[in-house]
Amino acid sequence: MINQSDNVLKLNSINRRMFILAAAKVVILGGIVSRLFFLQVKENKRYLTLSDKNRIREWKLPPIRGNFEDYFGNTIAGNFEAYELHLIPEEIENFRYTINRVRNILQLSDSQFQKILKKKNQIKPWENLIVSNNLTWENFSKINNNLYDLNGVKPVISISRSYPFKENFTHVLGYVSQANDQDILSNEIIKEKFVQGLKVGKIGLEKTFENDLIGNNSIERYEVNAYGRRISQLEFQKGNKGKTIKLTIDTEVQKLANELLKEKAGSICVMDIFTGHVVAMHSSPSFDANKFVFGISNDDWQLIRNDPMKPLVNKSLSGNYSPGSTIKPIVALSALENKVINSNFRVNCRGHKNPLELYGQTYHCWKKEGHGIVNMREAMKQSCDTYFYEVARKLGVDKLSDTAKKFGLGKKVFGDLFEIEKSGLIPSTFWKKNALGRNWLLGETIITGIGQGYIQTTPIQLCLMTAQIANGGHKIIPKIILDSKTEEEDKFAPIVEDAKNMKLVQDAMFSSTNEVRGTSYRSRIDDPKYQFAGKTGTAQVKRITKQDRELDLDTSEIPYEERDHALYVAFGPYKNPRYAASIVIEHGGSGGSVAAPLAKKLFKKIIDRHEIRKNFESNKYLNI
């Protein structure tokens, strides 16, 4: 009994140990399984996250560019719907087949086809390859009708730049074209917002205000399948359109300036003499900015580039011209202000037979017979060179230089707004010594007094000069951007010491246009509403020899490049001045016969538009 009982107890003890061991194994195995399960879940989650990343793709769309508007709110640079064709290489199973189908449908030339293949090698497989960014509706429809056989081909309606007034604003606005490597490297904002097909400003205000105009990219997030094809749109973040920029320019006056300069090389500028608003600024010849938006053709480029009238040059801002006799109001004013002369100072002009002689040099008046004895008013009226030779000699170049600079000559009118604007040159004794290392000569003072020699001005500077003469000799800050904030602490500060001197000069300019023997008398308007005062100028482009004087050729008989430039500056209406204008016609000949007649139509338009402009401004403030 005892032995049997001991055996049972031993057996039970063994069973308990085996049970405990088994239970321990189960616990251990369970822990391992749990751990493995946890790791597997974690790994699955990781792969799930990677899978989400793989199946969701983000596309950046080109930002929508802001508009330019004229003073009245008319769009002068805007956007339009363009029909584009994009390919996404990674979505195309057989690229060779697809691209050849597209080539046949669109009838692409060999050069166009090669450009597309070259572009494909420059982008990532999932990026858009732009086959065309300006399809016709006909070709856009053809592509859409064949989409069943064109995997990875995307017809797109996008937004592109439009210049509705074509060549009228090109030299003010500039133009946009596709961003290149230089654009991307030089501008961080362009770099950040760059996508294939992005267009950016290349010149003019389009370039100056690039960062304000460019806008923000819209973002599309799509779900794609294993082949990279889009399944569904998950999210669309709409980007903000770029800023709208308003100009002071009146489109109707700008268009007239374009018409008046047709088939001529030159410039017309118009400015409000109190606000400094630029009402028109046109350089001719111009070109249609729309041609550059999608890339200009080689034929069009060669026509523009090789035109002898230089349409690529903005003559209003970067055309440097001798001002000729348009500088005479400043010479007279400077002499009066410095008390070198008074209004009764007289000079006897005896013509070509008795020219002014200094140190072996002769200085002729333009009129062969001479003007006789003239005072300041009569000399301005008839533009007597001999009178202004003598005034300049008595005045000296440094005093003249100081006065000219007060009236806006010799420095940029718009500061850094236009990178192509030139400063011109107002010479002085210090300038010559510093720049050329030589002393100033008296003869150089003589010719500076009639706007020849070293002196150089731009048309917009001449317009500003005239505006400040017209407003009685007060400083104005020229503006072409309507809402721009500029430092105007000294705006309308007097820049003359004696207002009576300003009146004398204004009256002399009136006589030049509105009295018999005045150099622009034939361009006068008798109606006081439109009546204007002005000063003609004829700027030599080459030295006139004795033989040239004896031949006395008509302008039409002289080679184009050797003809004088024709200039005219004016302000009106005379009794209550409000606007100033400058007109420059390259190689036009006489300012009185070529430039001044354009002012007649110009001032009628400007003054008629003034009431419209004034009423628009009043209504604008009433609606705030």
Coordinates of C-alpha atoms in Angstrom, one line a residue:
M1 CA 0.0 0.0 0.0
I2 CA 2.7 2.4 1.1
N3 CA 4.8 1.7 -2.0
Q4 CA 1.9 2.1 -4.3
S5 CA 0.9 5.4 -2.7
D6 CA 4.5 6.7 -3.0
N7 CA 4.4 5.9 -6.7
V8 CA 1.1 7.7 -7.2
L9 CA 2.6 10.8 -5.4
K10 CA 5.7 10.7 -7.6
L11 CA 3.6 10.4 -10.7
N12 CA 1.5 13.4 -9.7
S13 CA 4.6 15.4 -9.0
I14 CA 6.0 14.6 -12.4
N15 CA 2.7 15.5 -14.1
R16 CA 2.5 18.8 -12.3
R17 CA 6.1 19.7 -13.4
M18 CA 5.3 18.7 -17.0
F19 CA 2.1 20.8 -16.9
I20 CA 4.0 23.8 -15.5
L21 CA 6.7 23.3 -18.2
A22 CA 4.1 23.1 -20.9
A23 CA 2.3 26.1 -19.5
A24 CA 5.6 28.0 -19.5
K25 CA 6.2 27.0 -23.1
V26 CA 2.8 28.3 -24.1
V27 CA 3.4 31.6 -22.3
I28 CA 6.8 32.0 -23.9
L29 CA 5.5 31.0 -27.3
G30 CA 2.6 33.3 -26.9
G31 CA 5.0 36.2 -26.0
I32 CA 7.0 35.4 -29.1
V33 CA 3.9 35.2 -31.3
S34 CA 2.7 38.5 -29.8
R35 CA 6.0 40.1 -30.4
L36 CA 6.1 38.8 -33.9
F37 CA 2.6 40.0 -34.5
F38 CA 3.4 43.4 -33.1
L39 CA 6.5 43.7 -35.4
Q40 CA 4.4 42.5 -38.4
V41 CA 1.7 45.1 -37.7
K42 CA 4.4 47.7 -37.4
E43 CA 6.0 46.6 -40.6
N44 CA 2.6 46.5 -42.4
K45 CA 2.0 50.0 -41.2
R46 CA 5.3 51.1 -42.6
Y47 CA 4.6 49.5 -45.9
L48 CA 1.1 51.0 -45.9
T49 CA 2.6 54.4 -45.4
L50 CA 5.0 53.9 -48.2
S51 CA 2.2 52.6 -50.3
D52 CA 0.2 55.8 -49.6
K53 CA 3.2 57.8 -50.7
N54 CA 3.5 55.8 -53.8
R55 CA -0.1 56.1 -54.9
I56 CA -0.5 59.8 -54.1
R57 CA 1.2 62.3 -56.4
E58 CA 1.3 66.1 -56.3
W59 CA 1.3 68.4 -59.3
K60 CA 2.2 72.1 -59.2
L61 CA 0.3 74.2 -61.8
P62 CA 1.7 77.5 -63.3
P63 CA 0.6 80.5 -61.2
I64 CA -1.9 82.9 -62.7
R65 CA -0.2 86.2 -63.5
G66 CA -1.6 89.6 -62.3
N67 CA -2.9 92.2 -64.7
F68 CA -1.8 95.6 -65.7
E69 CA -4.5 98.3 -66.0
D70 CA -4.4 101.8 -67.4
Y71 CA -5.7 104.8 -65.5
F72 CA -9.3 104.1 -66.3
G73 CA -9.1 100.4 -65.3
N74 CA -8.8 99.0 -68.8
T75 CA -6.8 95.8 -69.0
I76 CA -3.6 96.4 -71.0
A77 CA -1.9 93.2 -70.1
G78 CA -4.1 90.3 -69.0
N79 CA -4.6 86.6 -69.5
F80 CA -6.5 84.3 -71.8
E81 CA -7.3 80.6 -72.1
A82 CA -4.7 78.8 -74.1
Y83 CA -5.0 75.2 -75.4
E84 CA -2.0 73.1 -74.5
L85 CA -1.0 69.5 -75.0
H86 CA 1.0 67.7 -72.3
L87 CA 2.5 64.2 -72.2
I88 CA 3.4 62.4 -69.0
P89 CA 6.2 59.9 -70.0
E90 CA 5.7 57.5 -67.1
E91 CA 2.1 57.0 -68.0
I92 CA 2.9 56.0 -71.6
E93 CA 3.5 52.3 -72.2
N94 CA 4.9 52.8 -75.7
F95 CA 6.3 56.3 -76.0
R96 CA 7.5 55.9 -79.6
Y97 CA 4.1 54.9 -80.7
T98 CA 2.3 57.7 -78.8
I99 CA 4.6 60.5 -79.8
N100 CA 4.4 59.5 -83.5
R101 CA 0.6 59.4 -83.3
V102 CA 0.7 62.9 -81.8
R103 CA 3.1 64.0 -84.5
N104 CA 0.8 62.8 -87.3
I105 CA -2.3 64.3 -85.7
L106 CA -0.7 67.8 -85.2
Q107 CA 1.4 67.6 -88.4
L108 CA 4.5 68.6 -86.5
S109 CA 7.6 69.5 -88.5
D110 CA 10.9 67.7 -88.1
S111 CA 12.4 70.5 -86.1
Q112 CA 9.3 70.7 -83.8
F113 CA 9.5 66.9 -83.3
Q114 CA 13.2 67.0 -82.4
K115 CA 12.6 69.8 -79.9
I116 CA 10.0 67.6 -78.1
L117 CA 12.4 64.6 -77.9
K118 CA 15.1 66.9 -76.6
K119 CA 12.8 68.3 -73.9
K120 CA 11.8 64.7 -72.9
N121 CA 15.4 63.9 -72.0
Q122 CA 15.6 67.0 -69.8
I123 CA 12.6 66.3 -67.5
K124 CA 11.7 63.6 -64.9
P125 CA 9.4 60.7 -66.1
W126 CA 6.5 62.0 -64.0
E127 CA 6.8 65.6 -65.1
N128 CA 4.7 67.2 -67.8
L129 CA 6.3 67.3 -71.2
I130 CA 4.7 70.2 -73.0
V131 CA 4.3 69.3 -76.7
S132 CA 2.5 72.6 -77.5
N133 CA 1.4 75.6 -75.4
N134 CA -0.7 77.3 -78.0
L135 CA -2.8 74.8 -80.0
T136 CA -5.5 75.9 -82.3
W137 CA -9.1 74.8 -81.4
E138 CA -9.1 72.5 -84.4
N139 CA -6.0 70.6 -83.3
F140 CA -7.1 70.6 -79.7
S141 CA -10.4 69.0 -80.8
K142 CA -8.5 66.4 -82.9
I143 CA -6.4 65.3 -79.9
N144 CA -9.6 65.0 -77.7
N145 CA -11.2 62.9 -80.4
N146 CA -8.2 60.4 -80.3
L147 CA -7.7 60.2 -76.6
Y148 CA -8.9 56.6 -76.5
D149 CA -5.7 55.6 -78.2
L150 CA -3.4 58.1 -76.4
N151 CA -2.5 57.0 -72.9
G152 CA -0.6 59.6 -70.9
V153 CA -1.7 62.4 -73.3
K154 CA -3.4 65.4 -71.6
P155 CA -5.1 68.2 -73.5
V156 CA -5.1 71.1 -71.1
I157 CA -6.9 74.5 -71.0
S158 CA -4.4 76.8 -69.3
I159 CA -3.9 80.5 -68.7
S160 CA -1.4 82.5 -70.8
R161 CA -0.4 86.2 -71.3
S162 CA -2.3 88.6 -73.6
Y163 CA -1.5 92.1 -74.7
P164 CA -4.8 93.4 -76.2
F165 CA -3.3 96.7 -77.4
K166 CA -0.4 94.9 -79.2
E167 CA 2.4 97.3 -79.9
N168 CA 1.0 100.3 -78.1
F169 CA 2.4 99.5 -74.6
T170 CA 5.4 97.3 -75.5
H171 CA 8.0 99.8 -74.4
V172 CA 6.3 100.5 -71.2
L173 CA 5.2 97.0 -70.1
G174 CA 7.7 94.8 -71.9
Y175 CA 6.7 91.2 -72.4
V176 CA 6.8 87.7 -70.9
S177 CA 8.3 84.6 -72.3
Q178 CA 9.2 81.1 -71.0
A179 CA 11.5 81.2 -68.0
N180 CA 15.1 80.2 -68.8
D181 CA 18.0 79.1 -66.6
Q182 CA 19.1 82.6 -66.1
D183 CA 15.7 83.7 -64.8
I184 CA 15.6 80.8 -62.4
L185 CA 19.1 81.4 -61.1
S186 CA 18.7 85.1 -60.6
N187 CA 15.3 85.1 -58.9
E188 CA 14.5 82.9 -55.9
I189 CA 10.7 83.4 -56.3
I190 CA 10.8 82.2 -59.9
K191 CA 12.9 79.2 -58.7
E192 CA 10.4 78.3 -56.0
K193 CA 7.3 78.6 -58.3
F194 CA 8.9 77.2 -61.5
V195 CA 7.0 74.6 -63.5
Q196 CA 7.3 73.6 -67.1
G197 CA 5.8 76.3 -69.3
L198 CA 6.1 79.1 -66.7
K199 CA 6.3 82.6 -68.3
V200 CA 8.1 85.5 -66.7
G201 CA 8.8 89.1 -67.4
K202 CA 11.8 89.7 -69.7
I203 CA 11.9 93.5 -69.9
G204 CA 10.0 96.6 -68.9
L205 CA 7.5 96.7 -66.0
E206 CA 6.7 93.0 -66.5
K207 CA 10.2 92.3 -65.3
T208 CA 10.4 95.0 -62.7
F209 CA 7.3 93.8 -60.9
E210 CA 7.8 90.1 -61.5
N211 CA 7.6 89.1 -57.8
D212 CA 4.3 91.0 -57.4
L213 CA 2.8 89.7 -60.7
I214 CA 3.8 86.0 -60.6
G215 CA 1.1 84.8 -58.2
N216 CA 1.1 81.4 -56.3
N217 CA 1.0 77.9 -57.8
S218 CA -2.2 75.9 -57.5
I219 CA -1.6 72.4 -56.2
E220 CA -3.3 69.2 -57.4
R221 CA -3.1 65.9 -55.4
Y222 CA -4.0 62.7 -57.3
E223 CA -4.3 59.1 -56.6
V224 CA -2.4 57.0 -59.1
N225 CA -2.3 53.3 -59.9
A226 CA 0.7 51.0 -60.2
Y227 CA 1.4 52.4 -63.7
G228 CA 1.4 56.0 -62.4
R229 CA -1.9 56.8 -64.1
R230 CA -4.2 59.2 -62.4
I231 CA -7.2 57.5 -60.8
S232 CA -8.9 60.3 -58.9
Q233 CA -8.3 63.8 -57.7
L234 CA -7.9 63.9 -53.9
E235 CA -7.3 67.6 -53.3
F236 CA -7.1 70.9 -55.1
Q237 CA -5.5 74.0 -53.5
K238 CA -6.2 77.1 -55.6
G239 CA -3.3 79.5 -55.7
N240 CA -3.7 83.3 -55.5
K241 CA -3.6 85.3 -58.7
G242 CA -0.7 87.9 -58.9
K243 CA -1.2 91.5 -58.0
T244 CA -3.0 93.9 -60.4
I245 CA -0.9 97.0 -61.1
K246 CA -2.5 100.2 -62.3
L247 CA -0.7 102.7 -64.5
T248 CA -1.2 106.5 -64.9
I249 CA -1.3 106.1 -68.7
D250 CA -4.5 106.9 -70.7
T251 CA -4.8 104.3 -73.4
E252 CA -6.5 106.7 -75.8
V253 CA -3.7 109.2 -75.7
Q254 CA -1.1 106.3 -75.9
K255 CA -2.9 105.0 -79.0
L256 CA -2.8 108.5 -80.6
A257 CA 0.9 108.8 -79.9
N258 CA 1.4 105.5 -81.7
E259 CA -0.6 106.7 -84.7
L260 CA 1.3 110.0 -84.9
L261 CA 4.6 108.2 -84.9
K262 CA 3.7 105.7 -87.5
E263 CA 6.5 105.1 -90.0
K264 CA 8.7 107.3 -87.9
A265 CA 11.5 106.6 -85.3
G266 CA 11.0 108.6 -82.2
S267 CA 9.1 109.3 -79.0
I268 CA 6.1 111.1 -77.6
C269 CA 5.8 111.7 -73.8
V270 CA 3.0 113.5 -72.0
M271 CA 2.9 114.4 -68.3
D272 CA 0.6 116.1 -65.8
I273 CA 2.5 119.2 -64.7
F274 CA 1.1 119.0 -61.1
T275 CA 0.7 115.3 -60.2
G276 CA 3.7 114.1 -62.3
H277 CA 1.4 111.4 -63.8
V278 CA 2.7 110.1 -67.1
V279 CA -0.3 110.2 -69.4
A280 CA 1.5 108.7 -72.4
M281 CA 5.0 107.4 -73.2
H282 CA 5.5 105.8 -76.5
S283 CA 8.6 104.8 -78.5
S284 CA 8.4 104.2 -82.2
P285 CA 8.7 101.9 -84.0
S286 CA 7.3 99.3 -81.6
F287 CA 6.4 95.6 -82.0
D288 CA 3.6 93.3 -80.9
A289 CA 4.5 91.9 -77.5
N290 CA 2.2 88.9 -78.1
K291 CA 4.8 87.5 -80.5
F292 CA 7.2 86.8 -77.7
V293 CA 4.7 85.0 -75.3
F294 CA 5.0 81.6 -77.0
G295 CA 8.4 82.2 -78.5
I296 CA 9.0 84.4 -81.5
S297 CA 9.6 82.9 -84.9
N298 CA 13.0 83.3 -86.5
D299 CA 11.5 85.3 -89.4
D300 CA 9.7 87.8 -87.1
W301 CA 12.8 88.1 -84.9
Q302 CA 15.0 88.9 -87.9
L303 CA 12.5 91.6 -89.1
I304 CA 12.5 93.3 -85.7
R305 CA 16.2 92.9 -85.1
N306 CA 17.4 94.2 -88.5
D307 CA 14.9 97.1 -88.7
P308 CA 17.1 100.3 -89.2
M309 CA 14.6 102.2 -87.1
K310 CA 15.5 100.0 -84.1
P311 CA 12.2 98.9 -82.7
L312 CA 14.0 97.1 -79.8
V313 CA 15.3 100.5 -78.4
N314 CA 13.0 102.3 -76.0
K315 CA 13.7 105.8 -77.3
S316 CA 11.7 107.5 -74.6
L317 CA 13.9 106.2 -71.8
S318 CA 17.2 105.1 -73.4
G319 CA 17.4 107.4 -76.4
N320 CA 20.2 109.9 -75.7
Y321 CA 19.7 113.0 -77.9
S322 CA 21.2 116.5 -78.1
P323 CA 18.3 118.6 -77.0
G324 CA 19.1 121.3 -79.6
S325 CA 17.1 124.5 -79.2
T326 CA 14.6 122.9 -76.7
I327 CA 17.3 123.7 -74.1
K328 CA 17.0 127.5 -74.8
P329 CA 14.3 128.1 -72.2
I330 CA 16.6 126.7 -69.5
V331 CA 19.5 128.8 -70.8
A332 CA 17.4 131.9 -70.7
L333 CA 16.0 131.1 -67.2
S334 CA 19.5 130.3 -65.8
A335 CA 20.8 133.6 -67.1
L336 CA 17.9 135.5 -65.6
E337 CA 18.1 133.7 -62.3
N338 CA 21.8 134.3 -62.1
K339 CA 21.3 138.0 -63.0
V340 CA 23.6 137.6 -66.0
I341 CA 21.0 139.3 -68.3
N342 CA 17.6 140.8 -68.0
S343 CA 14.7 140.5 -70.5
N344 CA 15.9 143.6 -72.4
F345 CA 19.4 142.2 -73.1
R346 CA 20.0 142.5 -76.8
V347 CA 22.3 140.8 -79.4
N348 CA 22.8 141.7 -83.0
C349 CA 22.5 138.5 -85.2
R350 CA 24.2 139.3 -88.6
G351 CA 23.8 135.9 -90.3
H352 CA 26.4 133.6 -92.0
K353 CA 28.5 136.5 -93.4
N354 CA 29.3 137.7 -89.9
P355 CA 29.4 134.7 -87.5
L356 CA 30.6 134.7 -84.0
E357 CA 34.4 134.0 -83.9
L358 CA 36.3 132.7 -81.0
Y359 CA 39.9 131.4 -81.0
G360 CA 39.8 130.5 -84.7
Q361 CA 36.4 128.8 -84.5
T362 CA 33.2 130.3 -86.1
Y363 CA 29.7 129.8 -84.7
H364 CA 26.9 130.4 -87.2
C365 CA 23.2 131.1 -86.6
W366 CA 20.9 128.8 -88.5
K367 CA 19.4 131.7 -90.4
K368 CA 21.6 132.7 -93.3
E369 CA 20.4 136.3 -93.4
G370 CA 20.5 136.7 -89.6
H371 CA 17.8 137.9 -87.2
G372 CA 19.0 141.5 -86.6
I373 CA 18.9 142.9 -83.1
V374 CA 16.9 140.7 -80.8
N375 CA 16.0 140.6 -77.1
M376 CA 15.3 137.4 -75.1
R377 CA 11.6 137.1 -76.2
E378 CA 12.3 137.6 -79.9
A379 CA 15.4 135.4 -79.8
M380 CA 13.3 132.6 -78.2
K381 CA 10.5 133.1 -80.7
Q382 CA 12.8 132.9 -83.7
S383 CA 15.3 130.5 -82.0
C384 CA 18.2 132.8 -82.7
D385 CA 21.4 130.8 -82.1
T386 CA 23.7 133.9 -82.0
Y387 CA 21.7 135.4 -79.1
F388 CA 22.1 132.2 -77.1
Y389 CA 25.8 131.8 -77.9
E390 CA 26.3 135.2 -76.2
V391 CA 24.1 134.4 -73.3
A392 CA 25.9 131.0 -72.7
R393 CA 29.2 132.8 -72.9
K394 CA 28.2 135.3 -70.2
L395 CA 26.6 132.6 -68.1
G396 CA 29.2 129.9 -68.1
V397 CA 28.6 126.1 -68.3
D398 CA 28.6 125.4 -64.5
K399 CA 25.7 127.8 -63.7
L400 CA 23.8 126.4 -66.7
S401 CA 24.5 122.9 -65.5
D402 CA 23.1 123.6 -62.0
T403 CA 19.8 125.0 -63.5
A404 CA 19.4 122.1 -65.9
K405 CA 19.8 119.6 -63.1
K406 CA 17.2 121.3 -61.0
F407 CA 14.7 120.8 -63.9
G408 CA 15.4 117.0 -64.1
L409 CA 18.1 116.8 -66.7
G410 CA 21.1 114.6 -66.2
K411 CA 19.5 111.9 -64.0
K412 CA 17.0 109.1 -64.4
V413 CA 13.4 110.2 -64.2
F414 CA 12.1 106.9 -62.8
G415 CA 15.0 105.8 -60.7
D416 CA 15.3 102.0 -60.7
L417 CA 11.9 101.4 -62.2
F418 CA 13.2 100.7 -65.7
E419 CA 16.6 99.0 -65.9
I420 CA 17.2 100.4 -69.4
E421 CA 16.6 104.1 -68.6
K422 CA 19.6 106.3 -69.2
S423 CA 20.7 109.3 -67.2
G424 CA 21.7 111.6 -70.1
L425 CA 24.5 114.0 -69.5
I426 CA 24.7 117.6 -68.4
P427 CA 28.3 118.6 -68.7
S428 CA 30.3 120.9 -66.4
T429 CA 33.9 121.8 -66.0
F430 CA 34.3 119.3 -63.2
W431 CA 32.6 116.5 -65.3
K432 CA 35.0 117.0 -68.2
K433 CA 38.1 117.1 -66.0
N434 CA 37.0 114.0 -64.1
A435 CA 35.7 112.0 -67.1
L436 CA 38.1 113.1 -69.9
G437 CA 41.1 114.5 -68.0
R438 CA 40.9 117.7 -70.0
N439 CA 40.1 121.3 -69.2
W440 CA 36.8 122.9 -70.4
L441 CA 36.9 125.2 -73.4
L442 CA 34.9 128.3 -74.0
G443 CA 33.8 127.1 -77.4
E444 CA 32.2 124.1 -75.6
T445 CA 30.1 126.5 -73.5
I446 CA 29.0 128.3 -76.7
I447 CA 27.6 125.2 -78.3
T448 CA 26.1 123.9 -75.0
G449 CA 24.0 127.1 -75.1
I450 CA 22.1 125.8 -78.2
G451 CA 21.9 122.2 -77.0
Q452 CA 24.8 120.7 -78.9
G453 CA 28.2 119.3 -77.8
Y454 CA 28.4 116.9 -74.9
I455 CA 24.9 117.6 -73.6
Q456 CA 22.6 114.6 -73.9
T457 CA 18.9 114.2 -72.8
T458 CA 16.2 111.6 -73.0
P459 CA 12.6 112.4 -74.2
I460 CA 11.1 111.7 -70.8
Q461 CA 13.6 114.2 -69.2
L462 CA 12.6 116.9 -71.7
C463 CA 9.0 116.2 -70.8
L464 CA 9.7 116.6 -67.1
M465 CA 11.8 119.8 -67.8
T466 CA 8.9 121.3 -69.7
A467 CA 6.3 120.3 -67.0
Q468 CA 8.3 122.1 -64.4
I469 CA 8.6 125.2 -66.6
A470 CA 4.8 125.0 -67.1
N471 CA 3.9 124.8 -63.4
G472 CA 5.8 127.9 -62.6
G473 CA 9.1 126.3 -61.5
H474 CA 8.1 123.7 -58.9
K475 CA 9.5 120.3 -58.4
I476 CA 7.3 117.3 -59.3
I477 CA 7.8 113.6 -58.9
P478 CA 7.0 111.8 -62.1
K479 CA 4.9 108.6 -61.7
I480 CA 3.8 105.9 -64.0
I481 CA 2.5 103.5 -61.3
L482 CA -0.7 104.9 -60.0
D483 CA -0.6 103.7 -56.4
S484 CA 3.2 103.8 -55.9
K485 CA 4.5 105.3 -52.7
T486 CA 7.5 107.5 -53.3
E487 CA 9.4 109.9 -51.0
E488 CA 7.7 113.2 -51.8
E489 CA 9.0 115.5 -49.0
D490 CA 10.1 118.1 -51.4
K491 CA 7.3 117.7 -53.9
F492 CA 6.2 121.0 -55.4
A493 CA 9.1 122.8 -53.7
P494 CA 10.1 125.9 -55.7
I495 CA 13.2 125.4 -58.0
V496 CA 13.4 129.0 -59.1
E497 CA 14.2 132.1 -57.0
D498 CA 12.1 134.6 -58.8
A499 CA 8.7 133.6 -60.2
K500 CA 8.8 136.6 -62.6
N501 CA 11.7 134.9 -64.5
M502 CA 9.6 131.9 -65.0
K503 CA 6.8 134.0 -66.5
L504 CA 9.2 135.6 -68.9
V505 CA 10.3 132.2 -70.2
Q506 CA 6.7 131.0 -70.5
D507 CA 5.7 134.1 -72.4
A508 CA 8.7 133.7 -74.8
M509 CA 7.6 130.0 -75.4
F510 CA 4.1 131.3 -76.2
S511 CA 5.5 133.7 -78.8
S512 CA 7.4 130.9 -80.4
T513 CA 4.2 129.0 -81.2
N514 CA 1.5 131.6 -81.4
E515 CA 3.1 134.7 -83.0
V516 CA 4.2 135.5 -86.6
R517 CA 7.8 134.5 -87.2
G518 CA 7.7 132.0 -84.4
T519 CA 9.4 128.7 -85.4
S520 CA 6.2 126.6 -84.7
Y521 CA 3.7 129.3 -85.7
R522 CA 2.2 127.0 -88.4
S523 CA 1.3 124.5 -85.7
R524 CA -0.6 126.9 -83.4
I525 CA -4.2 126.5 -82.3
D526 CA -6.1 129.8 -81.9
D527 CA -8.9 128.3 -79.7
P528 CA -7.8 129.2 -76.1
K529 CA -9.2 125.9 -74.9
Y530 CA -6.4 124.0 -76.8
Q531 CA -3.8 126.8 -77.2
F532 CA -0.3 125.6 -76.3
A533 CA 3.2 127.2 -75.9
G534 CA 6.4 125.4 -77.0
K535 CA 9.9 125.4 -78.2
T536 CA 11.3 123.7 -81.3
G537 CA 14.6 122.0 -81.6
T538 CA 16.8 120.7 -84.4
A539 CA 19.7 118.6 -83.2
Q540 CA 22.7 117.9 -85.5
V541 CA 23.9 114.4 -85.7
K542 CA 27.1 115.4 -87.5
R543 CA 29.3 118.5 -87.8
I544 CA 28.1 120.9 -90.5
T545 CA 30.9 121.8 -92.9
K546 CA 31.4 124.9 -95.0
Q547 CA 30.4 122.8 -98.0
D548 CA 27.2 121.6 -96.3
R549 CA 26.3 125.2 -95.7
E550 CA 26.9 126.3 -99.3
L551 CA 24.9 123.3 -100.7
D552 CA 22.0 124.0 -98.3
L553 CA 20.4 120.7 -99.2
D554 CA 16.7 119.9 -98.5
T555 CA 16.2 117.2 -95.8
S556 CA 15.0 114.7 -98.3
E557 CA 18.3 115.1 -100.3
I558 CA 20.4 114.1 -97.2
P559 CA 21.1 110.5 -96.4
Y560 CA 18.7 109.3 -93.6
E561 CA 21.4 108.7 -91.0
E562 CA 22.9 112.2 -91.5
R563 CA 19.6 114.1 -91.1
D564 CA 19.1 116.2 -88.0
H565 CA 16.8 115.0 -85.3
A566 CA 13.5 117.0 -85.0
L567 CA 12.4 118.0 -81.4
Y568 CA 9.5 119.9 -79.8
V569 CA 8.5 120.5 -76.2
A570 CA 5.2 122.2 -75.3
F571 CA 2.7 122.8 -72.5
G572 CA -1.0 123.6 -72.6
P573 CA -3.6 125.0 -72.3
Y574 CA -1.5 128.1 -72.1
K575 CA -3.8 130.2 -69.8
N576 CA -4.3 127.3 -67.3
P577 CA -1.5 124.8 -68.0
R578 CA -2.1 121.2 -67.0
Y579 CA 0.0 119.0 -69.4
A580 CA 3.5 119.0 -70.9
A581 CA 4.7 117.0 -73.9
S582 CA 8.0 116.2 -75.6
I583 CA 8.2 115.0 -79.2
V584 CA 11.4 113.6 -80.8
I585 CA 11.6 112.4 -84.4
E586 CA 14.9 110.8 -85.2
H587 CA 16.4 112.1 -88.4
G588 CA 13.2 114.1 -89.0
G589 CA 15.0 117.4 -90.0
S590 CA 13.5 120.6 -88.7
G591 CA 11.6 120.5 -85.4
G592 CA 9.3 123.3 -86.5
S593 CA 8.2 121.5 -89.7
V594 CA 8.2 117.8 -88.5
A595 CA 7.8 117.5 -84.7
A596 CA 5.7 120.6 -83.8
P597 CA 2.8 119.7 -86.2
L598 CA 2.2 116.5 -84.2
A599 CA 1.5 118.6 -81.1
K600 CA -1.6 120.0 -82.6
K601 CA -3.5 116.7 -82.6
L602 CA -1.9 115.6 -79.4
F603 CA -3.0 118.6 -77.3
K604 CA -6.6 118.4 -78.6
K605 CA -6.8 114.8 -77.5
I606 CA -5.1 115.5 -74.1
I607 CA -7.3 118.4 -73.2
D608 CA -10.5 116.7 -74.4
R609 CA -9.6 113.7 -72.2
H610 CA -8.8 115.9 -69.2
E611 CA -12.5 116.3 -68.1
I612 CA -13.0 112.5 -68.5
R613 CA -9.9 111.9 -66.4
K614 CA -11.0 114.5 -63.7
N615 CA -14.5 113.0 -63.5
F616 CA -13.2 109.5 -63.2
E617 CA -11.0 110.5 -60.4
S618 CA -13.9 112.2 -58.6
N619 CA -16.1 109.2 -59.0
K620 CA -13.4 106.9 -57.8
Y621 CA -13.2 108.7 -54.4
L622 CA -17.0 109.0 -54.1
N623 CA -17.2 105.2 -54.4
I624 CA -14.7 104.5 -51.6

